[in-house]
Short mmCIF file of N, CA and C in Angstrom, two decimals:
data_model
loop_
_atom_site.label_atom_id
_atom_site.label_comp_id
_atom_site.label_asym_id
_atom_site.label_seq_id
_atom_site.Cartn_x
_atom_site.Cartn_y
_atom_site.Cartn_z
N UNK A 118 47.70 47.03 -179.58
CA UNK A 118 48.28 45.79 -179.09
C UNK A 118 47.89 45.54 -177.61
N UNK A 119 47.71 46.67 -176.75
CA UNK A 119 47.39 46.44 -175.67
C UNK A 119 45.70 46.54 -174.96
N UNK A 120 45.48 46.40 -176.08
CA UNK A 120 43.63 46.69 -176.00
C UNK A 120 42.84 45.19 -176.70
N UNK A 121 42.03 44.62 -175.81
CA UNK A 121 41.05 43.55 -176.10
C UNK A 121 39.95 43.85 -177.00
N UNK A 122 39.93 45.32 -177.21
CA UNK A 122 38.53 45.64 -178.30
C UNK A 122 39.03 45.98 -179.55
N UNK A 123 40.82 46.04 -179.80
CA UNK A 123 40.93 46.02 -180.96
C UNK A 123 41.76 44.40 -181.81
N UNK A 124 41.63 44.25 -182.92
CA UNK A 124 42.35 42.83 -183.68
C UNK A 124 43.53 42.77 -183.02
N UNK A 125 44.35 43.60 -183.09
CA UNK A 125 45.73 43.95 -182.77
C UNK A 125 46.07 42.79 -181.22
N UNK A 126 45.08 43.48 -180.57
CA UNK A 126 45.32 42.74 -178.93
C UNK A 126 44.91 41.86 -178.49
N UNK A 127 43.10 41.82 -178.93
CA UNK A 127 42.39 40.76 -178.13
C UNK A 127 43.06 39.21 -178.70
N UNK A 128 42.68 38.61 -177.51
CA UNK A 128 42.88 36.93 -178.03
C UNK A 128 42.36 36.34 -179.48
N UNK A 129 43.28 35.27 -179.61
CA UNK A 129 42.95 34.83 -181.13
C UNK A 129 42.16 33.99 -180.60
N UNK A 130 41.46 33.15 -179.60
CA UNK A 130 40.98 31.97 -179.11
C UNK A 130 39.53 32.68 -179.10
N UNK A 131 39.66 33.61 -177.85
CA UNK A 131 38.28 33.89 -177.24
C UNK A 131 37.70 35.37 -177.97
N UNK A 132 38.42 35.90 -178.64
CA UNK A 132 38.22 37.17 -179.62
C UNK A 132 38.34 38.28 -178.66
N UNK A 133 39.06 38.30 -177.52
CA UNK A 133 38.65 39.62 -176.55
C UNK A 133 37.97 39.26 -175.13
N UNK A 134 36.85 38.19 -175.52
CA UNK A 134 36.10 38.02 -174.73
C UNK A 134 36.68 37.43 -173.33
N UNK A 135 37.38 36.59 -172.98
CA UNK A 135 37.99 36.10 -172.04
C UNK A 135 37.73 34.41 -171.42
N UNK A 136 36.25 34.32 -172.72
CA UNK A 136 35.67 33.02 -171.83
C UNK A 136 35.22 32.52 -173.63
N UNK A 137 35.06 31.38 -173.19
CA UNK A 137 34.20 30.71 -174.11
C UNK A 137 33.17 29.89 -174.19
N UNK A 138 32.46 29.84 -174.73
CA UNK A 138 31.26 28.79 -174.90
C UNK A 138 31.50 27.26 -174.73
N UNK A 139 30.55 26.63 -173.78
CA UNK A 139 30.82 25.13 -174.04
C UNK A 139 29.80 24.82 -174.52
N UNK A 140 29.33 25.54 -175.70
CA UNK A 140 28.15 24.74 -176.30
C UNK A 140 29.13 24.28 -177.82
N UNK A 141 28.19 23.74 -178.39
CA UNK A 141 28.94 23.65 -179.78
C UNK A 141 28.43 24.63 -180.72
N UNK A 142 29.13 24.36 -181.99
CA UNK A 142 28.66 25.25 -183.03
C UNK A 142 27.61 24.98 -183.76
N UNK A 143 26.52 23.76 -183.67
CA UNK A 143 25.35 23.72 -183.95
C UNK A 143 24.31 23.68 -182.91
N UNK A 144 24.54 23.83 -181.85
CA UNK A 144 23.90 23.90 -180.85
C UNK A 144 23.40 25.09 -180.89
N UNK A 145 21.99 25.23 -179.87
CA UNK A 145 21.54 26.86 -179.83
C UNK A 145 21.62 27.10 -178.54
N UNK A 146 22.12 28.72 -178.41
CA UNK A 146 22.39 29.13 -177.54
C UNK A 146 21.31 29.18 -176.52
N UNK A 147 21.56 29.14 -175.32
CA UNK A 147 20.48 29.40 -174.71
C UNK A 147 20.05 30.73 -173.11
N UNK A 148 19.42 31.28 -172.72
CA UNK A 148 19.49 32.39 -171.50
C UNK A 148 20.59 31.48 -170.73
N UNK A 149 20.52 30.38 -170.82
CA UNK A 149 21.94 29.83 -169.10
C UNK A 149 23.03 29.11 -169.83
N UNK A 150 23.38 29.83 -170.90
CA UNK A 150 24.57 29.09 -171.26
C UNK A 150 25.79 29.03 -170.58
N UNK A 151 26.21 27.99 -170.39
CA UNK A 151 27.20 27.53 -170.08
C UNK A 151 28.83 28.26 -170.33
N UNK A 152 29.65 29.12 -169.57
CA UNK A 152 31.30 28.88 -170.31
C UNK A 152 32.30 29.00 -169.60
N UNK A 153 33.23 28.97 -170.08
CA UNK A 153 34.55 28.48 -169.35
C UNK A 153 35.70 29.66 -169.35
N UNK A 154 36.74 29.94 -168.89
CA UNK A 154 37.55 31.05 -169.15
C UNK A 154 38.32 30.30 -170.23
N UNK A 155 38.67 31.41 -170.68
CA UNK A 155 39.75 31.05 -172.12
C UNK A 155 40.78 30.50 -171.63
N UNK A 156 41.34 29.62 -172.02
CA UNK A 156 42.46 28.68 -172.14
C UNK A 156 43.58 28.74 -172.37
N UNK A 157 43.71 30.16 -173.26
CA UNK A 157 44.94 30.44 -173.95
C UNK A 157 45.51 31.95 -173.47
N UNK A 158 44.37 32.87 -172.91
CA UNK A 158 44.81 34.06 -172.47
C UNK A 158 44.21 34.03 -170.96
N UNK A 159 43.35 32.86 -169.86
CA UNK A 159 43.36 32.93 -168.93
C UNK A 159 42.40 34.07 -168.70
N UNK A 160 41.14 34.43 -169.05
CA UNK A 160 40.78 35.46 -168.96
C UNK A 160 41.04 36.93 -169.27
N UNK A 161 41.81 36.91 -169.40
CA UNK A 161 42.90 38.55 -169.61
C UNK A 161 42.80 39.18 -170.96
N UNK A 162 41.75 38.35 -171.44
CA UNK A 162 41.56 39.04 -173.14
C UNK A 162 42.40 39.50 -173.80
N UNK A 163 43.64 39.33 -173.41
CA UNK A 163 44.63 39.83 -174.92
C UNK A 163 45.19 38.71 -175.15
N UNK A 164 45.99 38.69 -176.68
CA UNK A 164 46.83 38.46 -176.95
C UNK A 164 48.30 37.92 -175.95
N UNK A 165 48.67 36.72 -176.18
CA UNK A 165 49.72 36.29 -175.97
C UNK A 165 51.09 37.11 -175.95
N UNK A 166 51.47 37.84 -177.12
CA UNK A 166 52.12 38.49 -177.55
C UNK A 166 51.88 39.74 -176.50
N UNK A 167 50.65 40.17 -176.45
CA UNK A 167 50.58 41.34 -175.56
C UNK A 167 51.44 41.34 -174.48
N UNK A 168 50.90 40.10 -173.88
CA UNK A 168 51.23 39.73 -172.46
C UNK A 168 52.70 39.22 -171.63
N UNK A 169 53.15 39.56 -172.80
CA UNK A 169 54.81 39.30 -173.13
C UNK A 169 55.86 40.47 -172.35
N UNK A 170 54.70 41.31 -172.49
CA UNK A 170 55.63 42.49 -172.08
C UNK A 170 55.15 43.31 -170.90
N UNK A 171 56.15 42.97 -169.66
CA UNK A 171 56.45 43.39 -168.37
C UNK A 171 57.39 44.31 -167.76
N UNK A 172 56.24 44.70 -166.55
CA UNK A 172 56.68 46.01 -165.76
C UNK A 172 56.65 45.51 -164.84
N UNK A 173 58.18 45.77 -163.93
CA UNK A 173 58.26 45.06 -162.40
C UNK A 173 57.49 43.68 -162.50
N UNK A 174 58.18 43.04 -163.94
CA UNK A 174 57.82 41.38 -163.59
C UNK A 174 55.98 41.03 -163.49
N UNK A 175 55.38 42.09 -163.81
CA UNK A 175 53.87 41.90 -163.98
C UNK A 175 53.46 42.51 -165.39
N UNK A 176 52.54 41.34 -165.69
CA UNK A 176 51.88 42.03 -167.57
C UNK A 176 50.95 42.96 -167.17
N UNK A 177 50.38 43.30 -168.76
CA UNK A 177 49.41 44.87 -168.01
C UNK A 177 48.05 44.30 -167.82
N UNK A 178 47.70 42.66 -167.67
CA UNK A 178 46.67 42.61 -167.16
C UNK A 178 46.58 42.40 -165.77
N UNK A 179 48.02 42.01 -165.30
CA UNK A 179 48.04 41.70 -163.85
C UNK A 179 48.38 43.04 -163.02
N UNK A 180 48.78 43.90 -163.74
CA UNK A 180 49.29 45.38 -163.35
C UNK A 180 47.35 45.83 -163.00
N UNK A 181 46.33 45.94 -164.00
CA UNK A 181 44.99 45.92 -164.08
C UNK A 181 44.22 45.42 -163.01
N UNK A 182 44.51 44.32 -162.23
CA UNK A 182 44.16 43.55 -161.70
C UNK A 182 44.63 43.78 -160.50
N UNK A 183 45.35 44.66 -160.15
CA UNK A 183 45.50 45.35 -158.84
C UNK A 183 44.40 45.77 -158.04
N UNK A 184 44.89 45.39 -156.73
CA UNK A 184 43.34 46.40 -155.84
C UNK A 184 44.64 47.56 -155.86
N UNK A 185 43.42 48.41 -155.80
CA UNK A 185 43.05 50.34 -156.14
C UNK A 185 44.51 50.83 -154.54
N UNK A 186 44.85 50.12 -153.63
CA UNK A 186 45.44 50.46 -152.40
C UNK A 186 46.95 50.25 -153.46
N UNK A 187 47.01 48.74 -153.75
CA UNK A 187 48.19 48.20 -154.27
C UNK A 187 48.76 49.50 -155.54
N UNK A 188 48.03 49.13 -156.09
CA UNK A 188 48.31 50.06 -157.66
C UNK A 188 48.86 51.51 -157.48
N UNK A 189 48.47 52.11 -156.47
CA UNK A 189 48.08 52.81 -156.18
C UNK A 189 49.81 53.51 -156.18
N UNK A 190 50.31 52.26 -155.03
CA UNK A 190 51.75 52.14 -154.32
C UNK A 190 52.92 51.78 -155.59
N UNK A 191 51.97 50.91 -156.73
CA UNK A 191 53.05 50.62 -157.48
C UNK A 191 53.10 51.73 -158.12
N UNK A 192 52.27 52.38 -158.85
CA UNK A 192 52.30 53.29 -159.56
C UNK A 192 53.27 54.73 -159.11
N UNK A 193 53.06 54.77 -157.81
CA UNK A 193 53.54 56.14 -157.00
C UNK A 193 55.43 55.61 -156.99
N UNK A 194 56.29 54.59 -156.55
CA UNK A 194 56.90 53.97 -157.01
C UNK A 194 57.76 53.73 -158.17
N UNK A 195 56.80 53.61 -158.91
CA UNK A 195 56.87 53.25 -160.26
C UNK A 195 58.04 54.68 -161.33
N UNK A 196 59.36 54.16 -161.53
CA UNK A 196 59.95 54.82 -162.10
C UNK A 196 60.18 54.62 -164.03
N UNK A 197 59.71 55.49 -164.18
CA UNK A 197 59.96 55.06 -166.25
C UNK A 197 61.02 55.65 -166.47
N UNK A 198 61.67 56.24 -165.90
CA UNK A 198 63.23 56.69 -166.56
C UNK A 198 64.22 54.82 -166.41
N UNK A 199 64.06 54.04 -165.48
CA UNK A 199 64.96 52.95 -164.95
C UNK A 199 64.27 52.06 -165.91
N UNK A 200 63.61 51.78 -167.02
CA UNK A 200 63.41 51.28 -168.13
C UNK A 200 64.68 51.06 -168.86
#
C-alpha cells in the first residue's frame, strides 16, 4: 500500500509514474515528449488512499520529501510508542 511499484499503492491515474503524457492515445510518442504531473496524486505516485495516512500531520510522501538535515530531526524526535 505504501509502495508506487506495487498495484496496491501506485496511483490509479498515473500507474506509479507521477506524471502523465499530454500526447494522446493515437498519437506517437516522440524523444521530447511532452508531460504534466499527475493530477490526482500530485506527483507522489501513490494512491490516494495511501496518502491518507499521517505522521505528525505529514503523508509518507511528504515525510520522503524531507531534506536529509530535516528528516533527520524528525525522525530522531519521532516517538512510535505516542501513536
Amino acid at each position: 500500500i505504501f509502495s508506487f511499484n506495487s498495484p496496491m499503492g501506485a496511483c490509479t491515474k498515473c500507474s506509479g509514474l507521477g506524471h502523465q503524457s499530454l500526447l494522446g492515445e493515437t498519437e506517437l510518442a516522440s524523444d521530447h515528449q511532452e508531460e504534466e504531473v499527475c493530477k490526482l496524486c500530485n506527483g507522489s505516485r501513490l494512491k490516494i488512499e495511501s496518502l491518507s495516512y499521517l505522521i505528525e500531520n505529514m503523508n509518507i510522501s511528504e515525510v520522503s520529501d524531507l531534506p536529509i538535515e530535516k528528516a533527520e530531526k524528525f525522525f530522531a524526535e519521532f516517538n512510535l510508542h505516542q501513536l
